[in-house]
Amino acid sequence: MVVDVFEVLLARNAWEKRKLGETNSYFTDGNYGESYPKESELSDKENGVPFLRGSNLRNGELIEDNANYITKEKHAELTSGHLVEDDIVLAVRGSLGALGYVKDENIDWNINSQLAVIRTDKSELSGKFLVQFLLSWRGQKELLSRNTGTALKQLPIKQLKDVPVPIVNLDEQKEIGALFSSIDNLIAATQRRIDALEQAKKALLQRLFDQSWRFKGYSDPWEKRKLGELAKVRTGRAFKSSSFSPNAKYYVVTNKDIGGPQISTHMDGDRIDITNPVDIAKYSLSGRNLLVTMDGVNIGKTAMYSNEDAVLAQRVGRLTSSSLDFVHQITSQKNFLTRMNELSVGNAIKHISLKQISDYAVNVPQQTSERQLIGQTLSLLDNLIAATQSRLSSLELLKKSLLQDLFI
């Protein structure tokens, strides 16, 4: 039914445009809010009231994480900035254009002077509908095009009131708002799942690596070993640029391709043809490989990669091992990245050596089978996090597409 409403609205283009200030809406200028609480006005989370700033607005959601909390006494004193259900909170300074929608009728938070509140009377315009328009490409363009100032951009209430908004009847607004609320709820739930999984992995890493948790049948103390003892550490070849061809078979993987835990197999870059079977066997990235950035700004970054139609360039580290998942977990931790950056040398372009990678030492299980169990367990959790992040990206793309089609 909701989709039919979309199709009818778009087909007949029956939307009236009106300036936001011409609707029955109430605006609280952020100038009347507080900036940052004084030390004496701060409280802990359990006994305080959230005091929001621009960083607490994310994709139409109010995010309480990292919020300041003020005492209930201070909260009662403030006469502006209190939030009620269906309010829209808008960043008019700082994180300009960021938005948050108040879903909960019991909420009564405060905002700082970077924010403003739009409150509709619901007789002709619903906050739930309006926030989706303001989040759309069109809505953001209308908001940001009205900013003033040079070094410090801001969006005055006077300019905000001039933003043209689509007006449809309230029943249609409710249908549209309900659809996007469902998508927003899915996005928020998926993000919470990612956060929970990442916290679970963090806790599991700590328990496994401090040996407070052990797999059944393993009790031997861990021992300090170098990466070079756990994996074969190599690099690629300095291929001549004169041999590159856009239609060649092999993609040449370089340091610029390593920016996250997984490298995409769909990449644009240099390609080369290799016919010598010895070179193919030596530099091909078929099978499972852990790559390490040895040059540039991402020095020490690692990524798992497998592609039989790719070869490795010089100055990219390559680790192979029977316990590669375990080695990956070691090199994915902050300690490895920090150490590689400490060891890096050079002026314009920093670099590390294969020896420095090989000499990195950590405590590890004595038995290969225990290393494999730890690596496989953490890798499964990584895959679950990656799959959930992919779902989140798909939901965000779906919402973006719907917003663009609806409010074009």
Coordinates of N, CA and C in Angstrom, one line a residue, residues 92-225:
V92 N 22.7 23.8 13.4 CA 22.8 25.1 12.6 C 24.2 25.7 12.7
R93 N 25.1 25.0 13.4 CA 26.5 25.4 13.5 C 27.3 24.1 13.6
G94 N 28.5 24.1 13.4 CA 29.4 22.9 13.5 C 29.0 21.9 12.5
S95 N 28.3 20.8 12.9 CA 27.9 19.7 12.0 C 26.7 20.1 11.2
L96 N 26.9 21.2 10.4 CA 25.8 21.9 9.7 C 24.9 20.9 8.9
G97 N 23.6 20.9 9.1 CA 22.7 20.0 8.3 C 22.4 18.7 9.0
A98 N 23.2 18.3 10.0 CA 22.9 17.0 10.7 C 21.5 17.1 11.4
L99 N 20.8 16.0 11.4 CA 19.5 16.0 11.9 C 19.2 14.8 12.8
G100 N 18.3 15.0 13.8 CA 17.8 14.0 14.6 C 16.3 14.1 14.9
Y101 N 15.6 13.0 14.9 CA 14.2 13.0 15.1 C 13.8 12.4 16.4
V102 N 12.9 13.1 17.2 CA 12.5 12.6 18.5 C 11.3 11.7 18.4
K103 N 11.6 10.4 18.6 CA 10.5 9.4 18.5 C 9.8 9.2 19.8
D104 N 10.4 9.3 20.9 CA 9.9 8.9 22.2 C 9.1 10.0 22.8
E105 N 7.9 9.7 23.2 CA 7.1 10.8 23.8 C 7.5 11.1 25.2
N106 N 8.4 10.3 25.8 CA 8.8 10.5 27.2 C 10.2 11.2 27.2
I107 N 10.7 11.5 26.1 CA 12.0 12.2 26.0 C 11.9 13.6 26.5
D108 N 12.9 14.1 27.2 CA 13.0 15.5 27.5 C 14.4 15.9 27.8
W109 N 15.1 16.0 26.7 CA 16.5 16.3 26.7 C 16.8 17.8 26.4
N110 N 18.0 18.2 26.5 CA 18.4 19.6 26.2 C 19.4 19.6 25.0
I111 N 19.5 20.8 24.4 CA 20.4 20.9 23.2 C 21.4 22.1 23.5
N112 N 22.5 22.1 22.9 CA 23.5 23.2 23.1 C 23.2 24.2 22.0
S113 N 24.0 25.2 22.0 CA 23.8 26.4 21.1 C 24.1 26.1 19.6
Q114 N 24.7 24.9 19.3 CA 24.9 24.6 17.9 C 23.7 24.0 17.2
L115 N 22.6 23.8 18.0 CA 21.4 23.1 17.5 C 20.2 24.0 17.6
A116 N 19.2 23.6 16.8 CA 17.9 24.3 16.8 C 16.8 23.2 16.7
V117 N 15.6 23.6 17.1 CA 14.5 22.6 17.1 C 13.4 23.1 16.2
I118 N 12.9 22.2 15.3 CA 11.7 22.5 14.5 C 10.6 21.7 15.1
R119 N 9.5 22.3 15.5 CA 8.4 21.7 16.1 C 7.1 22.0 15.3
T120 N 6.5 21.0 14.6 CA 5.3 21.2 13.8 C 4.1 21.0 14.7
D121 N 3.0 21.6 14.3 CA 1.8 21.4 15.1 C 0.9 20.2 14.6
K122 N 1.4 19.5 13.6 CA 0.8 18.3 13.1 C -0.5 18.5 12.4
S123 N -0.9 19.8 12.2 CA -2.2 20.0 11.5 C -2.0 19.9 10.0
E124 N -0.8 20.3 9.5 CA -0.6 20.2 8.1 C 0.8 19.6 7.7
L125 N 1.7 19.5 8.7 CA 3.0 18.9 8.5 C 3.4 18.1 9.6
S126 N 3.8 16.8 9.3 CA 4.3 15.9 10.3 C 5.8 16.0 10.4
G127 N 6.3 16.0 11.7 CA 7.8 16.0 11.9 C 8.4 14.7 11.3
K128 N 7.7 13.6 11.4 CA 8.2 12.3 10.9 C 8.4 12.4 9.3
F129 N 7.5 13.1 8.7 CA 7.6 13.3 7.2 C 8.6 14.3 6.9
L130 N 8.6 15.4 7.6 CA 9.5 16.5 7.3 C 11.0 16.1 7.5
V131 N 11.3 15.3 8.5 CA 12.7 15.0 8.7 C 13.2 14.1 7.5
Q132 N 12.4 13.3 6.9 CA 12.8 12.5 5.8 C 13.1 13.4 4.6
F133 N 12.3 14.4 4.4 CA 12.6 15.4 3.3 C 13.9 16.1 3.6
L134 N 14.1 16.5 4.8 CA 15.3 17.3 5.1 C 16.6 16.4 5.0
L135 N 16.4 15.1 5.2 CA 17.5 14.1 5.0 C 17.8 13.8 3.6
S136 N 16.9 14.1 2.7 CA 17.0 13.7 1.3 C 18.1 14.6 0.7
W137 N 18.5 14.2 -0.5 CA 19.5 15.0 -1.3 C 18.9 16.4 -1.5
R138 N 17.7 16.5 -1.9 CA 17.1 17.8 -2.1 C 17.0 18.6 -0.9
G139 N 16.6 18.0 0.2 CA 16.5 18.7 1.5 C 17.8 19.2 2.0
Q140 N 18.8 18.4 1.9 CA 20.2 18.8 2.3 C 20.7 20.0 1.5
K141 N 20.4 19.9 0.2 CA 20.8 21.0 -0.7 C 20.2 22.3 -0.3
E142 N 18.9 22.2 0.0 CA 18.1 23.4 0.3 C 18.7 24.0 1.7
L143 N 19.0 23.1 2.6 CA 19.5 23.6 3.9 C 20.9 24.2 3.7
L144 N 21.8 23.5 3.1 CA 23.2 23.9 3.1 C 23.4 25.1 2.2
S145 N 22.5 25.3 1.2 CA 22.7 26.5 0.3 C 22.3 27.8 1.0
R146 N 21.7 27.7 2.2 CA 21.3 28.9 2.9 C 22.2 29.2 4.1
N147 N 23.3 28.6 4.1 CA 24.3 28.9 5.2 C 24.9 30.2 5.0
T148 N 25.3 30.9 6.1 CA 26.0 32.2 6.1 C 27.3 32.1 6.8
G149 N 28.1 33.1 6.6 CA 29.4 33.1 7.3 C 30.5 32.6 6.4
T150 N 31.7 32.8 6.8 CA 32.9 32.3 6.0 C 33.7 31.3 6.8
A151 N 34.4 31.7 7.8 CA 35.2 30.7 8.5 C 34.3 29.8 9.4
L152 N 33.2 30.4 10.0 CA 32.3 29.6 10.8 C 30.9 29.7 10.1
K153 N 30.6 28.6 9.4 CA 29.3 28.5 8.8 C 28.2 28.3 9.8
Q154 N 27.0 28.9 9.5 CA 25.8 28.7 10.3 C 24.6 28.9 9.5
L155 N 23.5 28.4 10.0 CA 22.2 28.4 9.3 C 21.2 29.2 10.2
P156 N 21.0 30.5 10.0 CA 20.1 31.2 10.8 C 18.7 30.8 10.7
I157 N 17.9 31.0 11.7 CA 16.5 30.6 11.7 C 15.7 31.3 10.5
K158 N 16.1 32.5 10.2 CA 15.5 33.3 9.2 C 15.7 32.6 7.8
Q159 N 16.9 32.1 7.6 CA 17.2 31.3 6.4 C 16.5 30.0 6.4
L160 N 16.4 29.3 7.5 CA 15.8 28.0 7.6 C 14.3 28.1 7.3
K161 N 13.6 29.2 7.6 CA 12.2 29.4 7.3 C 12.0 29.6 5.8
D162 N 13.0 29.9 5.1 CA 12.8 30.0 3.6 C 13.0 28.7 2.8
V163 N 13.3 27.6 3.5 CA 13.5 26.3 2.9 C 12.1 25.9 2.3
P164 N 12.0 25.6 1.0 CA 10.8 25.1 0.4 C 10.6 23.6 0.8
V165 N 9.4 23.3 1.2 CA 9.1 21.9 1.6 C 7.9 21.4 0.9
P166 N 7.8 20.1 0.5 CA 6.6 19.6 -0.1 C 5.5 19.4 0.9
I167 N 4.3 19.7 0.5 CA 3.1 19.6 1.4 C 2.1 18.6 0.7
V168 N 1.8 17.5 1.4 CA 0.8 16.6 0.9 C -0.2 16.4 2.1
N169 N -1.3 15.7 1.9 CA -2.2 15.6 3.0 C -1.6 14.7 4.1
L170 N -2.1 14.8 5.3 CA -1.6 14.1 6.4 C -1.6 12.6 6.3
D171 N -2.6 12.1 5.7 CA -2.7 10.6 5.5 C -1.5 10.1 4.7
E172 N -1.2 10.8 3.6 CA -0.1 10.4 2.8 C 1.2 10.6 3.5
Q173 N 1.3 11.7 4.3 CA 2.5 11.9 5.1 C 2.8 10.8 6.0
K174 N 1.7 10.3 6.7 CA 1.8 9.2 7.6 C 2.3 7.9 6.9
E175 N 1.8 7.7 5.7 CA 2.2 6.5 5.0 C 3.7 6.6 4.7
I176 N 4.1 7.7 4.2 CA 5.5 7.9 3.8 C 6.4 7.9 5.1
G177 N 6.0 8.5 6.1 CA 6.7 8.5 7.4 C 6.9 7.2 7.9
A178 N 5.8 6.4 7.9 CA 5.8 5.0 8.4 C 6.8 4.1 7.7
L179 N 6.8 4.3 6.3 CA 7.8 3.5 5.5 C 9.2 3.8 5.9
F180 N 9.5 5.1 6.0 CA 10.9 5.4 6.3 C 11.2 5.1 7.8
S181 N 10.2 5.2 8.7 CA 10.5 4.8 10.1 C 10.9 3.3 10.2
S182 N 10.2 2.5 9.3 CA 10.5 1.1 9.3 C 12.0 0.9 8.9
I183 N 12.3 1.6 7.8 CA 13.7 1.4 7.3 C 14.7 2.0 8.3
D184 N 14.4 3.1 9.0 CA 15.3 3.7 10.0 C 15.4 2.7 11.2
N185 N 14.3 2.1 11.5 CA 14.4 1.1 12.7 C 15.3 -0.1 12.3
L186 N 15.2 -0.5 11.0 CA 16.1 -1.6 10.6 C 17.6 -1.2 10.6
I187 N 17.8 0.0 10.1 CA 19.2 0.6 10.1 C 19.7 0.7 11.5
A188 N 18.9 1.2 12.4 CA 19.4 1.4 13.8 C 19.6 0.1 14.4
A189 N 18.7 -0.9 14.2 CA 18.9 -2.2 14.8 C 20.2 -2.9 14.2
T190 N 20.4 -2.7 13.0 CA 21.6 -3.3 12.3 C 22.9 -2.7 12.9
Q191 N 22.8 -1.4 13.1 CA 24.0 -0.7 13.6 C 24.3 -1.2 15.1
R192 N 23.2 -1.4 15.8 CA 23.3 -1.9 17.2 C 23.9 -3.3 17.2
R193 N 23.5 -4.1 16.2 CA 24.1 -5.4 16.1 C 25.6 -5.4 15.8
I194 N 25.9 -4.5 14.9 CA 27.4 -4.3 14.6 C 28.2 -3.9 15.8
D195 N 27.6 -2.9 16.5 CA 28.3 -2.5 17.8 C 28.4 -3.6 18.8
A196 N 27.4 -4.4 18.9 CA 27.4 -5.5 19.9 C 28.4 -6.6 19.4
L197 N 28.5 -6.9 18.1 CA 29.4 -7.9 17.6 C 30.9 -7.4 17.8
E198 N 31.1 -6.1 17.6 CA 32.4 -5.5 17.7 C 32.9 -5.6 19.2
Q199 N 31.9 -5.3 20.1 CA 32.2 -5.4 21.5 C 32.5 -6.8 21.9
A200 N 31.7 -7.8 21.3 CA 32.0 -9.2 21.6 C 33.3 -9.6 21.2
K201 N 33.7 -9.2 20.0 CA 35.1 -9.5 19.5 C 36.2 -8.9 20.3
K202 N 36.0 -7.7 20.7 CA 37.0 -7.1 21.6 C 37.2 -7.8 22.9
A203 N 36.0 -8.3 23.5 CA 36.1 -9.0 24.7 C 36.7 -10.4 24.5
L204 N 36.4 -11.0 23.4 CA 36.9 -12.3 23.1 C 38.4 -12.3 22.8
L205 N 38.9 -11.2 22.1 CA 40.3 -11.1 21.9 C 41.0 -11.0 23.2
Q206 N 40.5 -10.2 24.1 CA 41.2 -10.0 25.4 C 41.3 -11.3 26.1
R207 N 40.2 -12.0 26.2 CA 40.1 -13.2 27.0 C 41.1 -14.3 26.4
L208 N 41.1 -14.4 25.0 CA 41.9 -15.4 24.4 C 43.4 -15.1 24.5
F209 N 43.7 -13.8 24.3 CA 45.1 -13.4 24.3 C 45.7 -13.2 25.6
D210 N 44.9 -13.0 26.7 CA 45.5 -13.0 28.0 C 45.4 -14.4 28.6
Q211 N 44.9 -15.3 27.9 CA 44.8 -16.8 28.2 C 43.9 -17.1 29.4
S212 N 43.0 -16.1 29.7 CA 42.0 -16.5 30.7 C 40.9 -17.4 30.2
W213 N 40.8 -17.5 28.8 CA 39.9 -18.5 28.2 C 40.8 -19.3 27.3
R214 N 40.7 -20.6 27.4 CA 41.4 -21.6 26.6 C 40.5 -22.6 26.0
F215 N 40.8 -23.1 24.8 CA 40.0 -24.2 24.2 C 40.3 -25.5 25.0
K216 N 39.3 -26.3 25.1 CA 39.4 -27.6 25.8 C 40.6 -28.4 25.2
G217 N 41.4 -28.9 26.2 CA 42.5 -29.8 25.8 C 43.8 -29.0 25.6
Y218 N 43.8 -27.7 25.9 CA 45.0 -26.9 25.7 C 45.3 -26.2 27.1
S219 N 46.5 -26.5 27.6 CA 46.9 -25.8 28.8 C 48.4 -25.4 28.8
D220 N 49.1 -25.7 27.8 CA 50.6 -25.3 27.7 C 50.7 -23.8 27.8
P221 N 51.7 -23.3 28.5 CA 51.9 -21.8 28.5 C 52.2 -21.3 27.1
W222 N 51.8 -20.1 26.8 CA 52.2 -19.5 25.5 C 53.7 -19.1 25.6
E223 N 54.2 -18.9 24.4 CA 55.6 -18.5 24.3 C 55.8 -17.3 23.3
K224 N 56.8 -16.6 23.4 CA 57.0 -15.4 22.5 C 57.7 -15.9 21.2
R225 N 57.0 -15.6 20.1 CA 57.5 -16.0 18.8 C 57.5 -14.8 17.8

